[in-house]
mmCIF file of C-alpha atoms in Angstrom:
data_model
loop_
_atom_site.group_PDB
_atom_site.id
_atom_site.type_symbol
_atom_site.label_atom_id
_atom_site.label_comp_id
_atom_site.label_asym_id
_atom_site.label_seq_id
_atom_site.Cartn_x
_atom_site.Cartn_y
_atom_site.Cartn_z
ATOM 1 C CA MET S 1 -5.178 12.544 27.702
ATOM 2 C CA ALA S 2 -4.434 9.764 25.210
ATOM 3 C CA ASP S 3 -4.569 12.207 22.295
ATOM 4 C CA ASN S 4 -1.457 13.964 23.618
ATOM 5 C CA LYS S 5 0.638 10.821 23.654
ATOM 6 C CA GLN S 6 3.259 9.930 21.088
ATOM 7 C CA HIS S 7 2.160 8.303 17.838
ATOM 8 C CA PHE S 8 4.293 5.983 15.740
ATOM 9 C CA HIS S 9 4.531 4.976 12.090
ATOM 10 C CA GLY S 10 4.131 1.337 11.162
ATOM 11 C CA SER S 11 7.864 0.970 10.491
ATOM 12 C CA ASP S 12 8.999 2.661 13.727
ATOM 13 C CA LEU S 13 9.905 -0.617 15.408
ATOM 14 C CA GLU S 14 13.237 0.644 16.749
ATOM 15 C CA ARG S 15 11.723 3.847 18.182
ATOM 16 C CA ILE S 16 8.852 1.964 19.773
ATOM 17 C CA ALA S 17 11.185 -0.583 21.350
ATOM 18 C CA ALA S 18 13.284 2.198 22.835
ATOM 19 C CA TYR S 19 10.274 4.225 24.001
ATOM 20 C CA TYR S 20 8.739 1.288 25.858
ATOM 21 C CA ASN S 21 12.064 -0.290 26.833
ATOM 22 C CA ILE S 22 11.243 -3.538 25.038
ATOM 23 C CA ASP S 23 13.694 -5.818 23.230
ATOM 24 C CA GLN S 24 13.022 -5.146 19.533
ATOM 25 C CA ASP S 25 13.440 -8.828 18.708
ATOM 26 C CA LEU S 26 10.605 -9.713 21.077
ATOM 27 C CA ILE S 27 8.046 -7.489 19.360
ATOM 28 C CA LYS S 28 5.618 -9.173 16.974
ATOM 29 C CA ASN S 29 4.883 -6.621 14.274
ATOM 30 C CA TYR S 30 1.272 -6.440 13.064
ATOM 31 C CA SER S 31 1.829 -2.952 11.700
ATOM 32 C CA GLY S 32 4.229 -3.253 8.754
ATOM 33 C CA ASN S 33 1.729 -4.753 6.244
ATOM 34 C CA VAL S 34 4.431 -7.103 4.895
ATOM 35 C CA ASN S 35 3.680 -10.667 3.755
ATOM 36 C CA PRO S 36 4.143 -12.849 6.866
ATOM 37 C CA LYS S 37 5.682 -15.619 4.773
ATOM 38 C CA GLY S 38 8.807 -13.511 4.494
ATOM 39 C CA LEU S 39 11.232 -13.646 1.607
ATOM 40 C CA SER S 40 10.690 -16.804 -0.431
ATOM 41 C CA ALA S 41 13.129 -19.611 0.371
ATOM 42 C CA ASN S 42 13.559 -20.198 -3.373
ATOM 43 C CA ILE S 43 14.587 -16.572 -3.856
ATOM 44 C CA GLN S 44 17.073 -16.755 -1.001
ATOM 45 C CA LYS S 45 18.729 -19.856 -2.431
ATOM 46 C CA GLU S 46 18.944 -18.458 -5.959
ATOM 47 C CA LEU S 47 20.323 -15.107 -4.838
ATOM 48 C CA ALA S 48 23.012 -16.850 -2.798
ATOM 49 C CA LYS S 49 24.051 -18.770 -5.918
ATOM 50 C CA HIS S 50 24.343 -15.551 -7.923
ATOM 51 C CA ILE S 51 26.034 -13.250 -5.431
ATOM 52 C CA ASP S 52 28.665 -12.588 -8.094
ATOM 53 C CA LEU S 53 26.114 -10.356 -9.853
ATOM 54 C CA ILE S 54 27.148 -7.497 -7.580
ATOM 55 C CA ALA S 55 30.471 -7.437 -9.433
ATOM 56 C CA LYS S 56 28.677 -6.439 -12.639
ATOM 57 C CA TYR S 57 26.821 -3.359 -13.782
ATOM 58 C CA PRO S 58 23.123 -4.019 -14.393
ATOM 59 C CA ASP S 59 21.643 -3.557 -17.847
ATOM 60 C CA ARG S 60 20.958 0.175 -18.071
ATOM 61 C CA ASP S 61 17.497 -0.479 -19.548
ATOM 62 C CA TYR S 62 16.702 -3.501 -17.337
ATOM 63 C CA ASN S 63 15.267 -5.306 -20.345
ATOM 64 C CA SER S 64 15.095 -8.783 -18.797
ATOM 65 C CA LEU S 65 13.511 -7.485 -15.584
ATOM 66 C CA ARG S 66 10.986 -5.364 -17.462
ATOM 67 C CA GLN S 67 10.038 -8.301 -19.694
ATOM 68 C CA SER S 68 9.466 -10.526 -16.651
ATOM 69 C CA LEU S 69 7.305 -7.860 -15.043
ATOM 70 C CA ALA S 70 5.427 -7.346 -18.314
ATOM 71 C CA ASN S 71 4.642 -11.056 -18.535
ATOM 72 C CA TYR S 72 3.540 -11.062 -14.894
ATOM 73 C CA ILE S 73 0.965 -8.283 -15.318
ATOM 74 C CA ASN S 74 0.176 -8.896 -19.012
ATOM 75 C CA VAL S 75 1.367 -5.650 -20.601
ATOM 76 C CA GLU S 76 4.089 -4.748 -23.097
ATOM 77 C CA LYS S 77 7.647 -4.322 -21.841
ATOM 78 C CA GLU S 78 7.657 -0.811 -23.312
ATOM 79 C CA ASP S 79 4.888 0.137 -20.878
ATOM 80 C CA ILE S 80 7.057 -0.518 -17.827
ATOM 81 C CA ILE S 81 9.578 1.646 -16.013
ATOM 82 C CA VAL S 82 11.515 0.393 -12.975
ATOM 83 C CA GLY S 83 12.817 2.325 -10.014
ATOM 84 C CA ASN S 84 14.422 2.199 -6.598
ATOM 85 C CA GLY S 85 11.214 1.314 -4.808
ATOM 86 C CA SER S 86 7.807 2.785 -5.500
ATOM 87 C CA THR S 87 8.898 5.856 -3.524
ATOM 88 C CA GLU S 88 11.388 6.864 -6.215
ATOM 89 C CA LEU S 89 8.741 6.473 -8.907
ATOM 90 C CA ILE S 90 6.224 8.556 -6.965
ATOM 91 C CA SER S 91 8.878 11.261 -6.649
ATOM 92 C CA LEU S 92 9.870 11.141 -10.320
ATOM 93 C CA PHE S 93 6.257 11.170 -11.491
ATOM 94 C CA ILE S 94 5.455 14.233 -9.377
ATOM 95 C CA LYS S 95 8.601 16.002 -10.560
ATOM 96 C CA ALA S 96 7.807 15.207 -14.174
ATOM 97 C CA LEU S 97 4.224 16.465 -14.051
ATOM 98 C CA HIS S 98 4.816 19.210 -11.505
ATOM 99 C CA PRO S 99 1.145 19.406 -10.493
ATOM 100 C CA THR S 100 -0.149 22.693 -9.130
ATOM 101 C CA ASN S 101 -3.334 21.446 -7.474
ATOM 102 C CA ALA S 102 -3.658 17.787 -6.586
ATOM 103 C CA LEU S 103 -6.565 15.899 -5.080
ATOM 104 C CA ILE S 104 -5.703 12.901 -2.892
ATOM 105 C CA ILE S 105 -8.275 10.306 -1.876
ATOM 106 C CA GLY S 106 -7.780 9.817 1.835
ATOM 107 C CA PRO S 107 -7.073 8.902 4.532
ATOM 108 C CA THR S 108 -3.988 7.402 2.930
ATOM 109 C CA TYR S 109 -0.198 7.188 2.707
ATOM 110 C CA SER S 110 1.419 10.567 3.492
ATOM 111 C CA GLU S 111 4.225 10.349 0.915
ATOM 112 C CA TYR S 112 1.985 11.574 -1.922
ATOM 113 C CA GLU S 113 1.239 14.851 -0.182
ATOM 114 C CA ARG S 114 4.880 15.267 0.833
ATOM 115 C CA GLU S 115 6.182 14.875 -2.716
ATOM 116 C CA ILE S 116 3.596 17.296 -4.092
ATOM 117 C CA PHE S 117 4.485 19.837 -1.412
ATOM 118 C CA ILE S 118 8.265 19.693 -1.942
ATOM 119 C CA ASN S 119 7.657 20.207 -5.665
ATOM 120 C CA ASP S 120 5.789 23.469 -4.930
ATOM 121 C CA GLY S 121 2.327 22.038 -5.473
ATOM 122 C CA ARG S 122 -0.745 22.080 -3.289
ATOM 123 C CA ALA S 123 -2.784 19.065 -2.257
ATOM 124 C CA LYS S 124 -6.261 18.647 -0.879
ATOM 125 C CA TYR S 125 -7.889 15.485 0.384
ATOM 126 C CA PHE S 126 -11.125 13.990 -0.833
ATOM 127 C CA PRO S 127 -12.302 12.123 2.270
ATOM 128 C CA LEU S 128 -13.683 8.615 2.079
ATOM 129 C CA ALA S 129 -16.808 8.637 4.232
ATOM 130 C CA GLU S 130 -16.856 6.482 7.342
ATOM 131 C CA GLU S 131 -20.622 6.086 7.065
ATOM 132 C CA ASN S 132 -20.078 4.525 3.634
ATOM 133 C CA ASP S 133 -17.508 2.044 4.987
ATOM 134 C CA PHE S 134 -14.823 4.175 3.310
ATOM 135 C CA GLN S 135 -16.071 3.170 -0.141
ATOM 136 C CA ILE S 136 -15.743 5.803 -2.878
ATOM 137 C CA ASP S 137 -18.693 8.039 -3.732
ATOM 138 C CA ILE S 138 -17.952 8.563 -7.421
ATOM 139 C CA GLU S 139 -20.547 11.229 -8.130
ATOM 140 C CA HIS S 140 -19.326 13.268 -5.164
ATOM 141 C CA LEU S 141 -15.716 12.810 -6.315
ATOM 142 C CA LYS S 142 -16.551 14.007 -9.823
ATOM 143 C CA GLU S 143 -17.864 17.267 -8.362
ATOM 144 C CA HIS S 144 -14.355 17.937 -7.041
ATOM 145 C CA LEU S 145 -12.563 17.014 -10.281
ATOM 146 C CA THR S 146 -12.725 20.241 -12.222
ATOM 147 C CA ASP S 147 -10.280 22.185 -14.379
ATOM 148 C CA GLU S 148 -8.740 23.505 -11.158
ATOM 149 C CA VAL S 149 -7.349 20.039 -10.385
ATOM 150 C CA ASP S 150 -4.459 18.678 -12.448
ATOM 151 C CA LEU S 151 -3.678 15.449 -10.549
ATOM 152 C CA LEU S 152 -5.748 12.795 -8.771
ATOM 153 C CA VAL S 153 -3.935 10.373 -6.445
ATOM 154 C CA ILE S 154 -5.502 7.034 -5.501
ATOM 155 C CA CYS S 155 -4.118 4.178 -3.406
ATOM 156 C CA ASN S 156 -5.999 1.049 -4.473
ATOM 157 C CA PRO S 157 -6.536 -0.967 -2.311
ATOM 158 C CA ASN S 158 -6.196 1.922 0.066
ATOM 159 C CA ASN S 159 -4.009 2.113 3.144
ATOM 160 C CA PRO S 160 -5.197 2.241 5.946
ATOM 161 C CA THR S 161 -8.866 1.585 5.133
ATOM 162 C CA SER S 162 -8.242 -1.559 3.021
ATOM 163 C CA SER S 163 -11.122 -0.404 0.801
ATOM 164 C CA ALA S 164 -10.904 -0.788 -2.971
ATOM 165 C CA ILE S 165 -12.276 0.831 -6.112
ATOM 166 C CA HIS S 166 -13.374 -1.781 -8.626
ATOM 167 C CA ARG S 167 -12.377 -1.526 -12.256
ATOM 168 C CA LYS S 168 -15.827 -0.577 -13.550
ATOM 169 C CA ASP S 169 -15.948 2.374 -11.155
ATOM 170 C CA MET S 170 -12.341 3.231 -11.891
ATOM 171 C CA ARG S 171 -13.196 3.551 -15.576
ATOM 172 C CA THR S 172 -15.891 6.074 -14.693
ATOM 173 C CA ILE S 173 -13.329 8.072 -12.715
ATOM 174 C CA LEU S 174 -10.739 7.852 -15.483
ATOM 175 C CA ASP S 175 -13.240 8.910 -18.145
ATOM 176 C CA HIS S 176 -14.098 11.992 -16.126
ATOM 177 C CA CYS S 177 -10.422 12.795 -15.499
ATOM 178 C CA LEU S 178 -9.625 12.449 -19.186
ATOM 179 C CA GLU S 179 -12.439 14.845 -20.031
ATOM 180 C CA TRP S 180 -11.173 17.420 -17.523
ATOM 181 C CA ASP S 181 -7.467 16.911 -18.354
ATOM 182 C CA VAL S 182 -6.619 15.494 -14.930
ATOM 183 C CA ASP S 183 -3.657 13.126 -14.604
ATOM 184 C CA VAL S 184 -4.147 10.078 -12.397
ATOM 185 C CA LEU S 185 -1.634 8.290 -10.180
ATOM 186 C CA ILE S 186 -2.766 4.914 -8.819
ATOM 187 C CA ASP S 187 -0.665 3.136 -6.217
ATOM 188 C CA GLU S 188 -1.364 -0.605 -6.431
ATOM 189 C CA THR S 189 1.068 -1.674 -3.715
ATOM 190 C CA TYR S 190 -1.522 -3.969 -2.106
ATOM 191 C CA VAL S 191 -3.500 -5.128 -5.148
ATOM 192 C CA GLU S 192 -1.991 -8.617 -5.206
ATOM 193 C CA PHE S 193 -3.639 -9.318 -1.845
ATOM 194 C CA ALA S 194 -7.131 -8.601 -3.230
ATOM 195 C CA ASP S 195 -9.498 -11.531 -3.727
ATOM 196 C CA ASP S 196 -9.987 -10.631 -7.382
ATOM 197 C CA ILE S 197 -6.953 -8.783 -8.721
ATOM 198 C CA ASN S 198 -8.475 -8.343 -12.162
ATOM 199 C CA ASP S 199 -11.508 -6.614 -10.673
ATOM 200 C CA VAL S 200 -9.387 -4.157 -8.662
ATOM 201 C CA SER S 201 -6.283 -3.513 -10.759
ATOM 202 C CA ALA S 202 -6.349 -0.806 -13.421
ATOM 203 C CA VAL S 203 -3.272 -2.126 -15.245
ATOM 204 C CA SER S 204 -5.361 -3.328 -18.198
ATOM 205 C CA LEU S 205 -6.667 0.239 -18.617
ATOM 206 C CA THR S 206 -3.289 1.919 -19.093
ATOM 207 C CA ARG S 207 -3.378 1.580 -22.879
ATOM 208 C CA PHE S 208 -6.732 3.384 -23.027
ATOM 209 C CA TYR S 209 -5.893 6.294 -20.713
ATOM 210 C CA PRO S 210 -2.738 8.280 -21.516
ATOM 211 C CA ASN S 211 -3.299 10.291 -18.316
ATOM 212 C CA LEU S 212 -2.870 7.183 -16.123
ATOM 213 C CA PHE S 213 0.283 6.060 -14.289
ATOM 214 C CA ILE S 214 0.253 2.998 -11.996
ATOM 215 C CA ILE S 215 2.848 2.137 -9.383
ATOM 216 C CA ARG S 216 3.634 -1.256 -7.881
ATOM 217 C CA GLY S 217 6.503 -2.798 -5.911
ATOM 218 C CA VAL S 218 7.799 -5.937 -4.225
ATOM 219 C CA SER S 219 8.057 -4.617 -0.650
ATOM 220 C CA LYS S 220 4.711 -5.825 0.699
ATOM 221 C CA PHE S 221 3.494 -8.839 -1.284
ATOM 222 C CA PHE S 222 6.930 -10.372 -1.833
ATOM 223 C CA ALA S 223 8.199 -9.330 1.619
ATOM 224 C CA ALA S 224 11.233 -7.515 0.261
ATOM 225 C CA PRO S 225 11.134 -3.899 1.529
ATOM 226 C CA GLY S 226 14.929 -3.774 1.761
ATOM 227 C CA LEU S 227 15.333 -4.700 -1.895
ATOM 228 C CA ARG S 228 13.969 -1.286 -2.989
ATOM 229 C CA LEU S 229 12.419 -2.447 -6.246
ATOM 230 C CA GLY S 230 9.377 -0.743 -7.705
ATOM 231 C CA TYR S 231 7.866 -0.430 -11.151
ATOM 232 C CA GLY S 232 5.466 1.859 -12.950
ATOM 233 C CA ILE S 233 3.049 1.118 -15.785
ATOM 234 C CA SER S 234 1.792 3.551 -18.398
ATOM 235 C CA GLY S 235 0.537 3.399 -21.964
ATOM 236 C CA ASN S 236 1.889 6.912 -22.548
ATOM 237 C CA PRO S 237 5.380 6.653 -24.106
ATOM 238 C CA SER S 238 5.971 10.400 -23.807
ATOM 239 C CA LEU S 239 5.404 10.275 -20.065
ATOM 240 C CA LEU S 240 7.691 7.276 -19.633
ATOM 241 C CA HIS S 241 10.383 8.968 -21.726
ATOM 242 C CA LEU S 242 10.144 12.098 -19.587
ATOM 243 C CA ILE S 243 10.425 10.151 -16.337
ATOM 244 C CA ASN S 244 13.324 8.104 -17.694
ATOM 245 C CA SER S 245 15.145 11.280 -18.706
ATOM 246 C CA MET S 246 15.030 12.440 -15.074
ATOM 247 C CA LYS S 247 16.272 9.172 -13.578
ATOM 248 C CA ASN S 248 19.807 8.444 -12.546
ATOM 249 C CA PRO S 249 21.225 5.353 -14.284
ATOM 250 C CA TRP S 250 21.400 2.020 -12.473
ATOM 251 C CA THR S 251 19.139 2.917 -9.544
ATOM 252 C CA ILE S 252 18.424 -0.805 -9.125
ATOM 253 C CA ASN S 253 21.423 -2.990 -8.360
ATOM 254 C CA SER S 254 22.116 -6.192 -10.281
ATOM 255 C CA LEU S 255 21.088 -8.520 -7.472
ATOM 256 C CA ALA S 256 17.781 -6.715 -6.917
ATOM 257 C CA ALA S 257 17.009 -6.794 -10.633
ATOM 258 C CA TYR S 258 17.621 -10.531 -10.747
ATOM 259 C CA ALA S 259 15.533 -11.059 -7.600
ATOM 260 C CA GLY S 260 12.644 -9.205 -9.232
ATOM 261 C CA GLU S 261 12.710 -11.595 -12.177
ATOM 262 C CA LEU S 262 12.636 -14.587 -9.848
ATOM 263 C CA MET S 263 9.838 -13.278 -7.642
ATOM 264 C CA VAL S 264 7.211 -12.909 -10.334
ATOM 265 C CA HIS S 265 7.846 -16.500 -11.448
ATOM 266 C CA ASP S 266 7.515 -17.971 -7.952
ATOM 267 C CA ASP S 267 4.017 -19.336 -8.581
ATOM 268 C CA ALA S 268 3.816 -21.498 -5.448
ATOM 269 C CA TYR S 269 4.717 -18.584 -3.170
ATOM 270 C CA ILE S 270 2.194 -16.305 -4.899
ATOM 271 C CA LEU S 271 -0.647 -18.843 -4.659
ATOM 272 C CA GLU S 272 0.090 -19.813 -1.041
ATOM 273 C CA THR S 273 0.160 -16.158 -0.003
ATOM 274 C CA ARG S 274 -3.131 -15.316 -1.671
ATOM 275 C CA GLU S 275 -4.898 -18.358 -0.231
ATOM 276 C CA MET S 276 -3.653 -17.744 3.308
ATOM 277 C CA ILE S 277 -4.492 -14.030 3.331
ATOM 278 C CA HIS S 278 -7.967 -14.670 1.936
ATOM 279 C CA SER S 279 -8.687 -17.413 4.466
ATOM 280 C CA GLU S 280 -7.441 -15.459 7.476
ATOM 281 C CA ARG S 281 -9.046 -12.197 6.378
ATOM 282 C CA THR S 282 -12.421 -13.953 6.161
ATOM 283 C CA ARG S 283 -11.960 -15.768 9.472
ATOM 284 C CA LEU S 284 -10.890 -12.687 11.420
ATOM 285 C CA LYS S 285 -13.721 -10.578 10.026
ATOM 286 C CA THR S 286 -16.280 -13.172 11.121
ATOM 287 C CA LEU S 287 -14.706 -13.462 14.568
ATOM 288 C CA MET S 288 -14.512 -9.736 15.312
ATOM 289 C CA GLU S 289 -18.002 -9.071 13.982
ATOM 290 C CA SER S 290 -19.293 -11.508 16.608
ATOM 291 C CA TRP S 291 -17.810 -9.382 19.411
ATOM 292 C CA GLY S 292 -20.238 -6.494 19.071
ATOM 293 C CA ASP S 293 -17.902 -3.779 20.376
ATOM 294 C CA VAL S 294 -15.825 -3.214 17.226
ATOM 295 C CA LYS S 295 -16.774 -2.235 13.683
ATOM 296 C CA VAL S 296 -14.902 -4.250 11.037
ATOM 297 C CA TYR S 297 -14.571 -2.604 7.639
ATOM 298 C CA PRO S 298 -14.464 -4.579 4.354
ATOM 299 C CA ALA S 299 -10.843 -5.464 3.609
ATOM 300 C CA ASN S 300 -9.088 -5.938 0.269
ATOM 301 C CA GLY S 301 -5.472 -5.702 1.430
ATOM 302 C CA ASN S 302 -3.432 -7.818 3.834
ATOM 303 C CA PHE S 303 -4.537 -5.571 6.692
ATOM 304 C CA MET S 304 -7.793 -4.654 8.405
ATOM 305 C CA LEU S 305 -9.210 -1.435 9.824
ATOM 306 C CA ILE S 306 -11.493 -1.585 12.838
ATOM 307 C CA LYS S 307 -13.328 1.011 14.913
ATOM 308 C CA LEU S 308 -13.782 0.842 18.670
ATOM 309 C CA LEU S 309 -17.481 1.166 19.516
ATOM 310 C CA ASN S 310 -17.032 1.410 23.285
ATOM 311 C CA ASP S 311 -17.145 5.088 24.268
ATOM 312 C CA LYS S 312 -14.373 4.663 26.842
ATOM 313 C CA ALA S 313 -11.891 2.796 24.627
ATOM 314 C CA LYS S 314 -9.348 4.925 22.725
ATOM 315 C CA SER S 315 -7.012 3.729 19.982
ATOM 316 C CA TYR S 316 -3.791 4.851 21.645
ATOM 317 C CA ASP S 317 -4.662 3.148 24.918
ATOM 318 C CA ILE S 318 -5.367 -0.120 23.095
ATOM 319 C CA PHE S 319 -2.103 0.253 21.165
ATOM 320 C CA GLU S 320 -0.173 0.856 24.376
ATOM 321 C CA ALA S 321 -1.765 -2.056 26.214
ATOM 322 C CA LEU S 322 -0.820 -4.402 23.383
ATOM 323 C CA ILE S 323 2.716 -3.122 22.792
ATOM 324 C CA LYS S 324 3.493 -3.728 26.452
ATOM 325 C CA GLN S 325 2.693 -7.370 25.673
ATOM 326 C CA GLY S 326 5.044 -7.271 22.675
ATOM 327 C CA LEU S 327 2.215 -6.995 20.111
ATOM 328 C CA MET S 328 2.525 -3.997 17.793
ATOM 329 C CA ILE S 329 -0.532 -2.798 15.877
ATOM 330 C CA ARG S 330 -1.143 0.645 14.345
ATOM 331 C CA ASP S 331 -2.956 3.409 16.159
ATOM 332 C CA ALA S 332 -4.626 4.815 13.036
ATOM 333 C CA SER S 333 -5.594 8.147 14.586
ATOM 334 C CA SER S 334 -2.567 9.781 12.951
ATOM 335 C CA PHE S 335 -4.136 9.312 9.499
ATOM 336 C CA PRO S 336 -6.247 12.198 8.133
ATOM 337 C CA PHE S 337 -9.980 11.880 8.927
ATOM 338 C CA LEU S 338 -9.493 9.033 11.406
ATOM 339 C CA GLY S 339 -10.013 9.851 15.064
ATOM 340 C CA ASN S 340 -8.958 8.094 18.239
ATOM 341 C CA LYS S 341 -11.247 5.110 17.680
ATOM 342 C CA PHE S 342 -9.450 3.448 14.779
ATOM 343 C CA LEU S 343 -6.888 0.630 14.749
ATOM 344 C CA ARG S 344 -5.178 -1.129 11.866
ATOM 345 C CA PHE S 345 -3.379 -4.449 11.933
ATOM 346 C CA CYS S 346 -1.956 -6.679 9.233
ATOM 347 C CA ILE S 347 -2.756 -10.342 8.777
ATOM 348 C CA LEU S 348 -0.039 -12.775 9.841
ATOM 349 C CA PHE S 349 -0.015 -16.550 10.239
ATOM 350 C CA PRO S 350 -3.108 -18.109 11.885
ATOM 351 C CA GLU S 351 -1.366 -18.712 15.210
ATOM 352 C CA ASP S 352 -0.123 -15.101 15.292
ATOM 353 C CA ASN S 353 -3.590 -13.824 14.458
ATOM 354 C CA ASP S 354 -5.060 -15.950 17.252
ATOM 355 C CA LEU S 355 -2.535 -14.462 19.669
ATOM 356 C CA LEU S 356 -3.553 -10.928 18.719
ATOM 357 C CA MET S 357 -7.271 -11.653 18.832
ATOM 358 C CA LYS S 358 -7.035 -13.154 22.327
ATOM 359 C CA ALA S 359 -4.947 -10.261 23.634
ATOM 360 C CA LEU S 360 -7.189 -7.653 22.005
ATOM 361 C CA ARG S 361 -10.296 -9.303 23.446
ATOM 362 C CA VAL S 362 -8.810 -9.234 26.957
ATOM 363 C CA VAL S 363 -7.883 -5.540 26.622
ATOM 364 C CA LEU S 364 -11.313 -4.588 25.285
ATOM 365 C CA ASP S 365 -12.991 -6.428 28.144
ATOM 366 C CA GLN S 366 -11.359 -3.968 30.545
ATOM 367 C CA TYR S 367 -13.559 -1.133 29.218
#
């Protein structure tokens, strides 16, 4: 049975290569959700010129980096805290608040639940309904946000569904959470890929909601997962002070801090990325919708979720057929609430996307 076979995380390239006896360098990864443009050539050149930065301690308060980030997202520098990737900030935020009962909108990234659990809290999922294209039902959500819940966790746009909560709806959620004394963590890792960032991002709301903490990073959009640079935004100085008091000093090295400043000023790279992702996302949706045997869900990230409509086709079997051709997508059945009919793949360059579409079509035609 396919359901008994091994499942892999999107970053498990080495394990997958070993399991299928494939040269890792020959695998084209459609599962990592990282900008296909790779690290900007401008960034690479500038970092090479300033390699001597590793001989110096970084500024303990990262003032220059925080100011650059503040200018990039249009907030005050005092509203920003930086960390060793968004993962560190998720961990510090959970430790600082120490939630007892959290509600996580899912299916989504498993790290939220893990951090809550290791800090002695409990977490339940509020499931996004498949029949609603995984869009949020706000009135239903509000019924679950009572005084028994002390933390709401939202990934927006969400991974793996690529669905998004728009700012008007987010305000309704935040108003309700403020009334019921519920803290809110929003992970905006993928927001820069959205067609309208201002309509999806809640950054502009941080000054109005002291219970709100937003996390972003450079791993996905700026294709720098190894840099380990994340940042959080909050209009609550007490919360930021508490998180800062729990941090170790200098968790971001000097070179990474400088790279972060450069990235948010790389306007050409930012614009080219957004235009390419938008164009390819639209093209691929139109193409797959014409097939008739897959359901394509609305996408706001740099990845797409699809459902197999053929009764015989299973997600793991499609994954396995493609990986044997050196094409790695994500069998999404390992996510909560997603069964063995769901696949997720990220958007690469047009020629890479064409390669995947042709291979996927051939595999599906076998069922």
